[in-house]
Short mmCIF file of the C-alpha atoms (twelve columns), coordinates in Angstrom:
data_MODEL
# 
_entry.id   MODEL 
# 
loop_
_atom_site.group_PDB 
_atom_site.id 
_atom_site.type_symbol 
_atom_site.label_atom_id 
_atom_site.label_alt_id 
_atom_site.label_comp_id 
_atom_site.label_asym_id 
_atom_site.label_seq_id 
_atom_site.Cartn_x 
_atom_site.Cartn_y 
_atom_site.Cartn_z 
_atom_site.pdbx_PDB_model_num 
ATOM 1   C CA . MET A 1   35.143  0.857   -18.627 1 
ATOM 2   C CA . SER A 2   32.009  -1.316  -18.643 1 
ATOM 3   C CA . LYS A 3   28.650  0.157   -17.848 1 
ATOM 4   C CA . ARG A 4   28.182  -2.191  -14.866 1 
ATOM 5   C CA . ASN A 5   31.530  -1.286  -13.319 1 
ATOM 6   C CA . ALA A 6   30.883  2.389   -13.774 1 
ATOM 7   C CA . LEU A 7   27.544  2.097   -12.025 1 
ATOM 8   C CA . GLY A 8   29.069  0.056   -9.158  1 
ATOM 9   C CA . ARG A 9   31.822  2.531   -8.458  1 
ATOM 10  C CA . GLY A 10  29.506  5.490   -8.780  1 
ATOM 11  C CA . LEU A 11  27.059  3.897   -6.353  1 
ATOM 12  C CA . SER A 12  29.861  3.097   -3.926  1 
ATOM 13  C CA . ALA A 13  30.973  6.737   -3.907  1 
ATOM 14  C CA . LEU A 14  27.430  7.911   -3.438  1 
ATOM 15  C CA . LEU A 15  26.556  5.630   -0.533  1 
ATOM 16  C CA . SER A 16  29.762  6.360   1.340   1 
ATOM 17  C CA . ASP A 17  28.984  10.102  1.100   1 
ATOM 18  C CA . THR A 18  32.696  10.715  0.868   1 
ATOM 19  C CA . PRO A 19  33.962  12.990  -1.904  1 
ATOM 20  C CA . SER A 20  36.148  11.332  -4.465  1 
ATOM 21  C CA . ASP A 21  36.890  12.638  -8.011  1 
ATOM 22  C CA . ASP A 22  38.006  9.326   -9.373  1 
ATOM 23  C CA . ARG A 23  34.924  7.349   -8.408  1 
ATOM 24  C CA . LEU A 24  32.345  9.155   -10.481 1 
ATOM 25  C CA . GLU A 25  32.767  10.831  -13.815 1 
ATOM 26  C CA . VAL A 26  32.499  14.645  -13.381 1 
ATOM 27  C CA . ASP A 27  30.786  16.826  -15.960 1 
ATOM 28  C CA . VAL A 28  33.498  19.419  -16.628 1 
ATOM 29  C CA . ALA A 29  31.681  21.105  -19.512 1 
ATOM 30  C CA . GLN A 30  29.426  23.100  -17.209 1 
ATOM 31  C CA . PRO A 31  28.757  26.873  -17.130 1 
ATOM 32  C CA . ALA A 32  31.321  29.073  -15.515 1 
ATOM 33  C CA . ASN A 33  28.785  30.320  -12.950 1 
ATOM 34  C CA . SER A 34  27.774  26.790  -11.794 1 
ATOM 35  C CA . VAL A 35  28.995  25.219  -8.598  1 
ATOM 36  C CA . ASN A 36  32.133  23.208  -8.363  1 
ATOM 37  C CA . VAL A 37  31.583  19.455  -8.656  1 
ATOM 38  C CA . ASN A 38  35.078  18.200  -7.824  1 
ATOM 39  C CA . GLY A 39  34.129  16.404  -4.580  1 
ATOM 40  C CA . ILE A 40  33.352  19.605  -2.748  1 
ATOM 41  C CA . VAL A 41  30.322  20.188  -0.590  1 
ATOM 42  C CA . ASN A 42  28.345  23.086  -2.116  1 
ATOM 43  C CA . GLU A 43  25.633  25.231  -0.643  1 
ATOM 44  C CA . ILE A 44  22.684  25.111  -3.066  1 
ATOM 45  C CA . SER A 45  19.433  27.047  -2.836  1 
ATOM 46  C CA . LEU A 46  16.434  24.855  -2.159  1 
ATOM 47  C CA . THR A 47  14.565  26.645  -4.960  1 
ATOM 48  C CA . GLU A 48  17.110  25.254  -7.468  1 
ATOM 49  C CA . ILE A 49  16.546  21.630  -6.468  1 
ATOM 50  C CA . GLU A 50  13.748  19.444  -7.790  1 
ATOM 51  C CA . THR A 51  12.728  16.128  -6.262  1 
ATOM 52  C CA . ASN A 52  13.856  12.798  -7.628  1 
ATOM 53  C CA . PRO A 53  11.224  11.298  -10.041 1 
ATOM 54  C CA . PHE A 54  12.737  7.871   -9.376  1 
ATOM 55  C CA . GLN A 55  12.172  8.082   -5.578  1 
ATOM 56  C CA . PRO A 56  10.944  4.642   -4.608  1 
ATOM 57  C CA . ARG A 57  9.655   5.624   -1.176  1 
ATOM 58  C CA . GLN A 58  5.996   6.553   -1.281  1 
ATOM 59  C CA . HIS A 59  5.261   7.143   2.418   1 
ATOM 60  C CA . PHE A 60  7.165   9.411   4.827   1 
ATOM 61  C CA . ASP A 61  6.291   9.424   8.519   1 
ATOM 62  C CA . GLU A 62  5.074   12.903  9.291   1 
ATOM 63  C CA . GLU A 63  6.134   12.863  12.955  1 
ATOM 64  C CA . ALA A 64  9.619   11.643  12.128  1 
ATOM 65  C CA . LEU A 65  9.885   14.306  9.349   1 
ATOM 66  C CA . ASN A 66  8.909   17.054  11.839  1 
ATOM 67  C CA . GLU A 67  11.421  15.735  14.377  1 
ATOM 68  C CA . LEU A 68  14.172  15.833  11.713  1 
ATOM 69  C CA . ALA A 69  13.113  19.402  10.775  1 
ATOM 70  C CA . GLU A 70  13.443  20.459  14.423  1 
ATOM 71  C CA . SER A 71  16.866  18.851  14.649  1 
ATOM 72  C CA . ILE A 72  17.953  20.690  11.485  1 
ATOM 73  C CA . ARG A 73  16.757  24.003  12.943  1 
ATOM 74  C CA . VAL A 74  18.988  23.428  15.989  1 
ATOM 75  C CA . HIS A 75  22.026  21.625  14.518  1 
ATOM 76  C CA . GLY A 76  21.803  22.233  10.757  1 
ATOM 77  C CA . ILE A 77  22.279  19.409  8.171   1 
ATOM 78  C CA . ILE A 78  25.099  17.114  9.331   1 
ATOM 79  C CA . GLN A 79  25.054  14.862  6.235   1 
ATOM 80  C CA . PRO A 80  24.886  16.624  2.848   1 
ATOM 81  C CA . ILE A 81  22.287  15.558  0.280   1 
ATOM 82  C CA . THR A 82  23.425  14.380  -3.184  1 
ATOM 83  C CA . VAL A 83  22.236  15.931  -6.408  1 
ATOM 84  C CA . ARG A 84  22.928  15.933  -10.159 1 
ATOM 85  C CA . ARG A 85  23.151  19.089  -12.244 1 
ATOM 86  C CA . LEU A 86  20.565  19.489  -14.967 1 
ATOM 87  C CA . ALA A 87  21.511  23.004  -16.069 1 
ATOM 88  C CA . ALA A 88  22.892  26.200  -14.601 1 
ATOM 89  C CA . HIS A 89  21.157  26.705  -11.180 1 
ATOM 90  C CA . GLN A 90  19.003  23.609  -11.737 1 
ATOM 91  C CA . TYR A 91  19.574  20.378  -9.829  1 
ATOM 92  C CA . GLN A 92  17.804  17.099  -9.141  1 
ATOM 93  C CA . LEU A 93  17.955  14.966  -5.975  1 
ATOM 94  C CA . ILE A 94  19.770  11.647  -6.108  1 
ATOM 95  C CA . SER A 95  19.574  10.932  -2.378  1 
ATOM 96  C CA . GLY A 96  18.456  12.724  0.758   1 
ATOM 97  C CA . GLU A 97  14.760  13.210  0.165   1 
ATOM 98  C CA . ARG A 98  13.895  13.331  3.887   1 
ATOM 99  C CA . ARG A 99  16.662  15.839  4.608   1 
ATOM 100 C CA . PHE A 100 15.519  17.938  1.642   1 
ATOM 101 C CA . GLN A 101 11.884  17.990  2.804   1 
ATOM 102 C CA . ALA A 102 12.787  18.548  6.428   1 
ATOM 103 C CA . SER A 103 15.027  21.469  5.466   1 
ATOM 104 C CA . LYS A 104 12.130  23.145  3.796   1 
ATOM 105 C CA . ARG A 105 10.052  22.712  6.976   1 
ATOM 106 C CA . ALA A 106 12.963  24.055  9.017   1 
ATOM 107 C CA . GLY A 107 12.897  27.244  6.933   1 
ATOM 108 C CA . LEU A 108 16.345  26.833  5.413   1 
ATOM 109 C CA . SER A 109 17.071  28.677  2.166   1 
ATOM 110 C CA . ALA A 110 20.037  26.522  1.098   1 
ATOM 111 C CA . VAL A 111 21.437  23.055  1.886   1 
ATOM 112 C CA . PRO A 112 24.906  21.474  1.639   1 
ATOM 113 C CA . ALA A 113 25.104  19.022  -1.284  1 
ATOM 114 C CA . TYR A 114 27.473  16.869  -3.265  1 
ATOM 115 C CA . VAL A 115 27.018  17.311  -7.045  1 
ATOM 116 C CA . ARG A 116 27.362  14.078  -9.076  1 
ATOM 117 C CA . SER A 117 27.000  13.192  -12.714 1 
ATOM 118 C CA . ALA A 118 24.398  10.535  -13.539 1 
ATOM 119 C CA . ASP A 119 22.057  9.579   -16.376 1 
ATOM 120 C CA . ASP A 120 18.461  8.484   -15.808 1 
ATOM 121 C CA . GLN A 121 19.270  4.796   -15.338 1 
ATOM 122 C CA . GLN A 122 22.059  5.586   -12.883 1 
ATOM 123 C CA . MET A 123 19.668  7.932   -11.056 1 
ATOM 124 C CA . LEU A 124 17.082  5.152   -10.719 1 
ATOM 125 C CA . GLU A 125 19.589  2.563   -9.568  1 
ATOM 126 C CA . MET A 126 21.227  4.931   -7.049  1 
ATOM 127 C CA . ALA A 127 17.916  6.083   -5.647  1 
ATOM 128 C CA . LEU A 128 16.534  2.573   -5.309  1 
ATOM 129 C CA . ILE A 129 19.634  1.032   -3.715  1 
ATOM 130 C CA . GLU A 130 20.262  4.046   -1.516  1 
ATOM 131 C CA . ASN A 131 16.742  3.745   -0.097  1 
ATOM 132 C CA . ILE A 132 16.924  -0.002  0.269   1 
ATOM 133 C CA . GLN A 133 20.159  0.191   2.243   1 
ATOM 134 C CA . ARG A 134 19.417  3.299   4.306   1 
ATOM 135 C CA . GLU A 135 15.684  3.679   4.910   1 
ATOM 136 C CA . ASN A 136 13.282  1.578   6.989   1 
ATOM 137 C CA . LEU A 137 11.233  0.587   3.971   1 
ATOM 138 C CA . ASN A 138 8.321   -1.700  4.480   1 
ATOM 139 C CA . PRO A 139 8.502   -5.150  2.772   1 
ATOM 140 C CA . ILE A 140 6.301   -4.153  -0.163  1 
ATOM 141 C CA . GLU A 141 8.386   -1.008  -0.912  1 
ATOM 142 C CA . ILE A 142 11.519  -3.210  -0.860  1 
ATOM 143 C CA . SER A 143 9.822   -5.726  -3.137  1 
ATOM 144 C CA . LEU A 144 8.772   -3.048  -5.561  1 
ATOM 145 C CA . SER A 145 12.248  -1.545  -5.518  1 
ATOM 146 C CA . TYR A 146 13.756  -4.970  -6.291  1 
ATOM 147 C CA . GLN A 147 11.313  -5.449  -9.134  1 
ATOM 148 C CA . ARG A 148 12.128  -2.089  -10.643 1 
ATOM 149 C CA . LEU A 149 15.869  -2.776  -10.428 1 
ATOM 150 C CA . ILE A 150 15.288  -6.053  -12.342 1 
ATOM 151 C CA . SER A 151 12.924  -4.705  -14.904 1 
ATOM 152 C CA . GLU A 152 14.135  -1.110  -15.426 1 
ATOM 153 C CA . CYS A 153 17.878  -1.540  -14.755 1 
ATOM 154 C CA . ASN A 154 18.092  -4.884  -16.473 1 
ATOM 155 C CA . LEU A 155 19.628  -6.617  -13.511 1 
ATOM 156 C CA . LYS A 156 19.435  -10.329 -12.868 1 
ATOM 157 C CA . GLN A 157 18.576  -11.605 -9.388  1 
ATOM 158 C CA . GLU A 158 22.143  -12.581 -8.717  1 
ATOM 159 C CA . GLU A 159 23.428  -9.160  -9.771  1 
ATOM 160 C CA . LEU A 160 20.700  -7.479  -7.701  1 
ATOM 161 C CA . GLY A 161 21.709  -9.527  -4.670  1 
ATOM 162 C CA . GLU A 162 25.329  -8.358  -5.050  1 
ATOM 163 C CA . ARG A 163 24.257  -4.689  -5.340  1 
ATOM 164 C CA . VAL A 164 22.040  -4.718  -2.194  1 
ATOM 165 C CA . GLY A 165 24.192  -7.185  -0.189  1 
ATOM 166 C CA . LYS A 166 21.534  -9.934  -0.062  1 
ATOM 167 C CA . ASN A 167 21.658  -13.561 -1.218  1 
ATOM 168 C CA . ARG A 168 19.500  -14.696 -4.096  1 
ATOM 169 C CA . SER A 169 16.956  -16.485 -1.866  1 
ATOM 170 C CA . THR A 170 16.284  -13.278 0.094   1 
ATOM 171 C CA . VAL A 171 15.711  -11.352 -3.086  1 
ATOM 172 C CA . THR A 172 13.401  -14.115 -4.346  1 
ATOM 173 C CA . ASN A 173 11.382  -14.121 -1.106  1 
ATOM 174 C CA . TYR A 174 10.759  -10.378 -1.435  1 
ATOM 175 C CA . LEU A 175 9.749   -10.675 -5.067  1 
ATOM 176 C CA . ARG A 176 7.253   -13.401 -4.220  1 
ATOM 177 C CA . LEU A 177 5.406   -10.984 -1.975  1 
ATOM 178 C CA . LEU A 178 4.114   -9.146  -5.053  1 
ATOM 179 C CA . LYS A 179 2.118   -12.308 -5.941  1 
ATOM 180 C CA . LEU A 180 0.086   -12.085 -2.801  1 
ATOM 181 C CA . PRO A 181 -3.525  -10.704 -2.970  1 
ATOM 182 C CA . PRO A 182 -3.773  -6.901  -2.686  1 
ATOM 183 C CA . ASP A 183 -5.269  -6.939  0.815   1 
ATOM 184 C CA . ILE A 184 -2.269  -8.906  2.145   1 
ATOM 185 C CA . GLN A 185 0.170   -6.533  0.387   1 
ATOM 186 C CA . ILE A 186 -1.583  -3.537  1.923   1 
ATOM 187 C CA . ALA A 187 -1.335  -5.091  5.393   1 
ATOM 188 C CA . LEU A 188 2.405   -5.626  4.809   1 
ATOM 189 C CA . ARG A 189 2.814   -2.063  3.592   1 
ATOM 190 C CA . ASP A 190 1.001   -0.712  6.647   1 
ATOM 191 C CA . ASN A 191 3.042   -2.930  9.023   1 
ATOM 192 C CA . LYS A 192 -0.058  -4.855  10.133  1 
ATOM 193 C CA . LEU A 193 1.574   -8.081  8.992   1 
ATOM 194 C CA . SER A 194 5.204   -9.096  9.312   1 
ATOM 195 C CA . MET A 195 7.502   -10.509 6.663   1 
ATOM 196 C CA . GLY A 196 7.531   -13.802 8.592   1 
ATOM 197 C CA . HIS A 197 3.742   -14.065 8.461   1 
ATOM 198 C CA . ALA A 198 3.706   -13.274 4.757   1 
ATOM 199 C CA . ARG A 199 6.395   -15.868 3.928   1 
ATOM 200 C CA . ALA A 200 4.283   -18.521 5.636   1 
ATOM 201 C CA . ILE A 201 1.086   -17.475 3.818   1 
ATOM 202 C CA . ILE A 202 2.735   -17.330 0.378   1 
ATOM 203 C CA . ASN A 203 3.636   -20.987 0.599   1 
ATOM 204 C CA . VAL A 204 -0.065  -21.718 0.185   1 
ATOM 205 C CA . ASP A 205 -0.882  -21.779 -3.496  1 
ATOM 206 C CA . ASN A 206 -4.572  -21.017 -3.286  1 
ATOM 207 C CA . THR A 207 -5.692  -17.345 -3.101  1 
ATOM 208 C CA . ASP A 208 -8.815  -18.158 -1.067  1 
ATOM 209 C CA . SER A 209 -6.767  -20.134 1.426   1 
ATOM 210 C CA . GLN A 210 -4.183  -17.333 1.653   1 
ATOM 211 C CA . LEU A 211 -6.947  -14.846 2.497   1 
ATOM 212 C CA . TYR A 212 -8.474  -17.215 5.008   1 
ATOM 213 C CA . ILE A 213 -5.157  -17.535 6.846   1 
ATOM 214 C CA . PHE A 214 -4.517  -13.809 6.570   1 
ATOM 215 C CA . LYS A 215 -7.864  -12.880 8.229   1 
ATOM 216 C CA . LYS A 216 -7.440  -15.515 10.924  1 
ATOM 217 C CA . THR A 217 -3.934  -14.192 11.601  1 
ATOM 218 C CA . LEU A 218 -5.219  -10.663 12.120  1 
ATOM 219 C CA . SER A 219 -8.376  -11.552 14.090  1 
ATOM 220 C CA . GLU A 220 -6.544  -13.949 16.428  1 
ATOM 221 C CA . ASP A 221 -3.189  -12.182 16.501  1 
ATOM 222 C CA . LEU A 222 -1.383  -15.354 15.509  1 
ATOM 223 C CA . SER A 223 2.380   -15.725 15.869  1 
ATOM 224 C CA . VAL A 224 4.534   -16.607 12.872  1 
ATOM 225 C CA . ARG A 225 4.889   -20.170 14.173  1 
ATOM 226 C CA . LYS A 226 1.123   -20.597 14.455  1 
ATOM 227 C CA . VAL A 227 0.656   -19.219 10.915  1 
ATOM 228 C CA . GLU A 228 3.198   -21.680 9.584   1 
ATOM 229 C CA . GLU A 229 1.328   -24.516 11.327  1 
ATOM 230 C CA . LEU A 230 -2.000  -23.271 9.903   1 
ATOM 231 C CA . ALA A 231 -0.501  -23.008 6.406   1 
ATOM 232 C CA . ARG A 232 0.761   -26.615 6.601   1 
ATOM 233 C CA . GLU A 233 -2.642  -27.748 7.802   1 
ATOM 234 C CA . VAL A 234 -4.407  -25.951 4.969   1 
ATOM 235 C CA . MET A 235 -2.011  -27.402 2.365   1 
ATOM 236 C CA . THR A 236 -2.384  -30.993 3.594   1 
ATOM 237 C CA . LYS A 237 -6.158  -30.826 4.049   1 
ATOM 238 C CA . PRO A 238 -8.058  -32.129 0.997   1 
ATOM 239 C CA . ARG A 239 -10.331 -29.572 -0.642  1 
ATOM 240 C CA . HIS A 240 -14.020 -30.271 -0.374  1 
ATOM 241 C CA . HIS A 241 -15.924 -31.001 -3.603  1 
ATOM 242 C CA . GLU A 242 -19.636 -31.351 -3.849  1 
ATOM 243 C CA . THR A 243 -20.703 -34.893 -4.831  1 
ATOM 244 C CA . GLY A 244 -24.014 -36.564 -5.442  1 
ATOM 245 C CA . LYS A 245 -25.672 -33.431 -6.795  1 
ATOM 246 C CA . THR A 246 -26.571 -33.969 -10.402 1 
ATOM 247 C CA . GLU A 247 -27.947 -30.486 -10.727 1 
ATOM 248 C CA . SER A 248 -24.582 -28.826 -9.950  1 
ATOM 249 C CA . THR A 249 -22.413 -27.673 -12.757 1 
ATOM 250 C CA . PRO A 250 -18.604 -27.225 -12.948 1 
ATOM 251 C CA . VAL A 251 -17.479 -23.726 -11.814 1 
ATOM 252 C CA . SER A 252 -16.652 -21.640 -14.849 1 
ATOM 253 C CA . LYS A 253 -13.478 -19.582 -15.267 1 
ATOM 254 C CA . GLU A 254 -15.664 -16.468 -15.005 1 
ATOM 255 C CA . ILE A 255 -17.083 -17.566 -11.643 1 
ATOM 256 C CA . ASN A 256 -13.635 -18.477 -10.405 1 
ATOM 257 C CA . HIS A 257 -12.351 -15.085 -11.443 1 
ATOM 258 C CA . LEU A 258 -15.264 -13.311 -9.779  1 
ATOM 259 C CA . GLN A 259 -14.797 -15.370 -6.655  1 
ATOM 260 C CA . SER A 260 -11.139 -14.439 -6.388  1 
ATOM 261 C CA . ARG A 261 -11.943 -10.720 -6.945  1 
ATOM 262 C CA . LEU A 262 -14.618 -10.757 -4.236  1 
ATOM 263 C CA . SER A 263 -12.370 -12.638 -1.813  1 
ATOM 264 C CA . SER A 264 -9.618  -10.070 -2.333  1 
ATOM 265 C CA . HIS A 265 -12.096 -7.118  -2.023  1 
ATOM 266 C CA . PHE A 266 -13.643 -8.382  1.248   1 
ATOM 267 C CA . GLY A 267 -10.441 -9.815  2.708   1 
ATOM 268 C CA . THR A 268 -12.142 -13.156 3.394   1 
ATOM 269 C CA . LYS A 269 -12.943 -16.364 1.552   1 
ATOM 270 C CA . VAL A 270 -15.983 -15.611 -0.598  1 
ATOM 271 C CA . SER A 271 -17.917 -18.509 -2.139  1 
ATOM 272 C CA . VAL A 272 -19.866 -18.115 -5.403  1 
ATOM 273 C CA . LYS A 273 -22.193 -20.871 -6.549  1 
ATOM 274 C CA . SER A 274 -24.215 -20.869 -9.735  1 
ATOM 275 C CA . ASP A 275 -26.177 -23.380 -11.820 1 
ATOM 276 C CA . GLY A 276 -25.776 -21.234 -14.945 1 
ATOM 277 C CA . LYS A 277 -29.016 -19.279 -14.379 1 
ATOM 278 C CA . LYS A 278 -29.005 -18.322 -10.703 1 
ATOM 279 C CA . GLY A 279 -26.830 -18.751 -7.671  1 
ATOM 280 C CA . ASP A 280 -25.705 -17.295 -4.371  1 
ATOM 281 C CA . ILE A 281 -22.722 -15.578 -2.841  1 
ATOM 282 C CA . ARG A 282 -21.513 -16.475 0.647   1 
ATOM 283 C CA . ILE A 283 -19.308 -14.120 2.647   1 
ATOM 284 C CA . PRO A 284 -18.162 -15.657 5.937   1 
ATOM 285 C CA . PHE A 285 -16.977 -13.563 8.919   1 
ATOM 286 C CA . LEU A 286 -14.785 -14.503 11.849  1 
ATOM 287 C CA . SER A 287 -16.242 -12.229 14.529  1 
ATOM 288 C CA . VAL A 288 -18.741 -9.416  15.142  1 
ATOM 289 C CA . GLU A 289 -15.981 -6.943  14.440  1 
ATOM 290 C CA . ASP A 290 -15.211 -8.728  11.174  1 
ATOM 291 C CA . LEU A 291 -18.874 -8.622  10.239  1 
ATOM 292 C CA . ASN A 292 -18.991 -4.874  10.841  1 
ATOM 293 C CA . ARG A 293 -15.855 -4.479  8.700   1 
ATOM 294 C CA . ILE A 294 -17.561 -6.285  5.837   1 
ATOM 295 C CA . LEU A 295 -20.742 -4.223  6.271   1 
ATOM 296 C CA . ASP A 296 -18.658 -1.050  6.087   1 
ATOM 297 C CA . ILE A 297 -17.190 -2.277  2.782   1 
ATOM 298 C CA . LEU A 298 -20.685 -2.943  1.459   1 
ATOM 299 C CA . LYS A 299 -21.823 0.557   2.430   1 
ATOM 300 C CA . ALA A 300 -18.835 2.194   0.757   1 
# 
């Protein structure tokens, strides 16, 4: 059996949450006092379960987690979590992080669980794909998950698309988000910017222009269509170059790098000019609120 096929069938069994002996290899050489792993739902103590180190989700909504905990207090856990056995009375989560955390808040001492066999790479792939398919991940979390599947699980974009049920262009669009400036990625992560807005901005190849469009989008609450129009306008508009000033010198790589860093830091297009000895920094703002935001950054 090839490694890829084994992973695929194991993942299928996991995501369906239906017990099946023949879909995942079972570790039969386990201690006599351990739980049965033959597709049976087992009650496992919460103290015997450790969290998944490969968990791709970094942010859990506290209100939603508390609501789930309250539901578990009333109805119990309807869908078992999935774990792998590390040793006798020692397990590690594969999927079900929210249910696991909510069960602790609900005061449960044990939870129902499927026990599966999986190595570290299978754990990573299962956790990443389970989260991508089941959780409301923000675009950046999805992008990072895709990137980890490619780099750590050695998947090609076509293979990744097959695993997550997306075409190659969709996968590519998510991966491109990781090339955006940090401030724009943070806005995507915090749901202040939509995937549609980001896809329009990323078509612009200049970081300063991307940040300019980004700030204008937030300050004027632009629609995706308006951002697309603005991006096209910026791309077709010739860049201004200073002429007729013999005292000006070409911008060095160091100045360009500094300019990009400052633009990313302040979330606006920062201009740095220098004649090699002295110069000036220009930080534009779009409104009084934007100016106050910049001043707060300077005070920090």
